[in-house]
């Protein structure tokens, strides 16, 4: 089904949130050699028009960042480089960690912070997420802050409370202008990797809530320019309908971003093609 395009129409009419941001989060997949192949194939599958109308970002594991950067820059492919996490200090005795300063040197543009897998499997707290986010901003990159409720919280009717609490804690002390430039990804935990996506209406309801909480926190201007992605079992089958929602400005795609043929179809579907 073709999307009704409410969101896209307003964006095309000079909306302040620009092109849809379609991000591929590879999680712990692809060696640097595989990553090179995936990027090259994806660049071939997407037309110059696709890459003009959408902003595409790829978030490989740390070990593949330098290789992907080199391919994108040497081929002059207009795909943004992204990372999946970072530490809040610029350097120090933090074995196993990678800093925002190091990512910035690789021309990383977007850094995911607060992904639910980090929160659930690695114990990331809101305080740590807030520090990571501030480190990303300090190095002139754009955070993609993930928020979302668990199934238990949803069934208990606590979705808005949970998402509001996360936003308030994760954005504490961040200036209004910086908040206006952020990306927030609404990722209901029960929809991640389960094949069970939120309906476009459910996604819109929470994305609209996120915008209104941000307006309350940082003013109407910041709320209007804030970009909001939906993530959780996005496919080429649901991307168009999700993107048609007024408050959905992009998609954060996990499983369907690993195969370049599949991700290219998601990008095209998000563009209504
Ligand atoms: P999924 O993951 O698309 O595989 O559900 C999304 C995410 O975790 O960002």
PDB file of N, CA and C and ligand atoms in Angstrom, residues 25 27 112 115-117 146 187 191-195 231-234 252-256, ligand 1:
ATOM      1  N   UNK A  25      21.184  -0.119  11.844  1.00  0.00           N
ATOM      2  CA  UNK A  25      21.949  -0.496  13.042  1.00  0.00           C
ATOM      3  C   UNK A  25      22.341  -1.962  12.892  1.00  0.00           C
ATOM      4  N   UNK A  27      24.278  -3.717  14.749  1.00  0.00           N
ATOM      5  CA  UNK A  27      24.541  -4.413  16.024  1.00  0.00           C
ATOM      6  C   UNK A  27      25.864  -5.194  15.905  1.00  0.00           C
ATOM      7  N   UNK A 112      24.342   6.272  18.164  1.00  0.00           N
ATOM      8  CA  UNK A 112      23.198   5.759  18.922  1.00  0.00           C
ATOM      9  C   UNK A 112      23.578   5.748  20.403  1.00  0.00           C
ATOM     10  N   UNK A 115      20.443   2.517  23.441  1.00  0.00           N
ATOM     11  CA  UNK A 115      19.686   1.435  22.802  1.00  0.00           C
ATOM     12  C   UNK A 115      19.209   0.464  23.877  1.00  0.00           C
ATOM     13  N   UNK A 116      18.049  -0.120  23.691  1.00  0.00           N
ATOM     14  CA  UNK A 116      17.485  -0.976  24.755  1.00  0.00           C
ATOM     15  C   UNK A 116      18.375  -2.185  25.035  1.00  0.00           C
ATOM     16  N   UNK A 117      19.148  -2.617  24.032  1.00  0.00           N
ATOM     17  CA  UNK A 117      20.068  -3.739  24.308  1.00  0.00           C
ATOM     18  C   UNK A 117      21.188  -3.294  25.244  1.00  0.00           C
ATOM     19  N   UNK A 146      17.739   6.458  22.007  1.00  0.00           N
ATOM     20  CA  UNK A 146      16.654   5.473  21.946  1.00  0.00           C
ATOM     21  C   UNK A 146      15.869   5.445  23.258  1.00  0.00           C
ATOM     22  N   UNK A 187      11.711   3.158  20.198  1.00  0.00           N
ATOM     23  CA  UNK A 187      11.850   1.735  19.931  1.00  0.00           C
ATOM     24  C   UNK A 187      11.185   0.928  21.041  1.00  0.00           C
ATOM     25  N   UNK A 191       9.083  -4.790  20.356  1.00  0.00           N
ATOM     26  CA  UNK A 191       9.032  -4.845  18.885  1.00  0.00           C
ATOM     27  C   UNK A 191      10.410  -5.088  18.272  1.00  0.00           C
ATOM     28  N   UNK A 192      11.463  -5.090  19.103  1.00  0.00           N
ATOM     29  CA  UNK A 192      12.817  -5.180  18.556  1.00  0.00           C
ATOM     30  C   UNK A 192      13.202  -6.629  18.297  1.00  0.00           C
ATOM     31  N   UNK A 193      13.446  -6.935  17.041  1.00  0.00           N
ATOM     32  CA  UNK A 193      13.913  -8.265  16.666  1.00  0.00           C
ATOM     33  C   UNK A 193      12.864  -9.350  16.841  1.00  0.00           C
ATOM     34  N   UNK A 194      11.613  -8.953  17.036  1.00  0.00           N
ATOM     35  CA  UNK A 194      10.564  -9.947  17.299  1.00  0.00           C
ATOM     36  C   UNK A 194       9.676 -10.198  16.093  1.00  0.00           C
ATOM     37  N   UNK A 195       9.778  -9.359  15.088  1.00  0.00           N
ATOM     38  CA  UNK A 195       8.887  -9.475  13.937  1.00  0.00           C
ATOM     39  C   UNK A 195       7.529  -8.847  14.221  1.00  0.00           C
ATOM     40  N   UNK A 231      11.660   2.582  15.517  1.00  0.00           N
ATOM     41  CA  UNK A 231      12.459   1.367  15.300  1.00  0.00           C
ATOM     42  C   UNK A 231      11.806   0.181  15.972  1.00  0.00           C
ATOM     43  N   UNK A 232      11.975  -0.977  15.376  1.00  0.00           N
ATOM     44  CA  UNK A 232      11.415  -2.218  15.924  1.00  0.00           C
ATOM     45  C   UNK A 232      10.718  -2.998  14.823  1.00  0.00           C
ATOM     46  N   UNK A 233      11.440  -4.017  14.294  1.00  0.00           N
ATOM     47  CA  UNK A 233      10.883  -4.883  13.249  1.00  0.00           C
ATOM     48  C   UNK A 233      10.403  -4.111  12.013  1.00  0.00           C
ATOM     49  N   UNK A 234      11.181  -3.102  11.623  1.00  0.00           N
ATOM     50  CA  UNK A 234      10.878  -2.384  10.379  1.00  0.00           C
ATOM     51  C   UNK A 234      11.263  -3.281   9.202  1.00  0.00           C
ATOM     52  N   UNK A 252      14.760   3.509  12.388  1.00  0.00           N
ATOM     53  CA  UNK A 252      15.997   2.866  12.857  1.00  0.00           C
ATOM     54  C   UNK A 252      15.799   1.369  12.633  1.00  0.00           C
ATOM     55  N   UNK A 253      16.612   0.822  11.746  1.00  0.00           N
ATOM     56  CA  UNK A 253      16.364  -0.520  11.230  1.00  0.00           C
ATOM     57  C   UNK A 253      17.482  -1.462  11.675  1.00  0.00           C
ATOM     58  N   UNK A 254      17.133  -2.565  12.307  1.00  0.00           N
ATOM     59  CA  UNK A 254      18.132  -3.536  12.737  1.00  0.00           C
ATOM     60  C   UNK A 254      18.277  -4.647  11.710  1.00  0.00           C
ATOM     61  N   UNK A 255      17.581  -5.748  11.944  1.00  0.00           N
ATOM     62  CA  UNK A 255      17.709  -6.942  11.109  1.00  0.00           C
ATOM     63  C   UNK A 255      17.603  -6.671   9.609  1.00  0.00           C
ATOM     64  N   UNK A 256      16.675  -5.815   9.224  1.00  0.00           N
ATOM     65  CA  UNK A 256      16.457  -5.561   7.794  1.00  0.00           C
ATOM     66  C   UNK A 256      17.509  -4.632   7.191  1.00  0.00           C
TER      67      UNK A 256
HETATM   68  P1  LIG B   1      15.063  -4.715  14.491  1.00  0.00           P
HETATM   69  O1  LIG B   1      15.995  -3.846  15.458  1.00  0.00           O
HETATM   70  O2  LIG B   1      14.779  -3.872  13.281  1.00  0.00           O
HETATM   71  O3  LIG B   1      15.864  -5.940  14.179  1.00  0.00           O
HETATM   72  O4  LIG B   1      13.803  -5.008  15.265  1.00  0.00           O
HETATM   73  C1  LIG B   1      15.813  -2.463  15.609  1.00  0.00           C
HETATM   74  C2  LIG B   1      16.805  -1.896  16.585  1.00  0.00           C
HETATM   75  O5  LIG B   1      17.102  -2.557  17.594  1.00  0.00           O
HETATM   76  O6  LIG B   1      17.340  -0.788  16.381  1.00  0.00           O
END
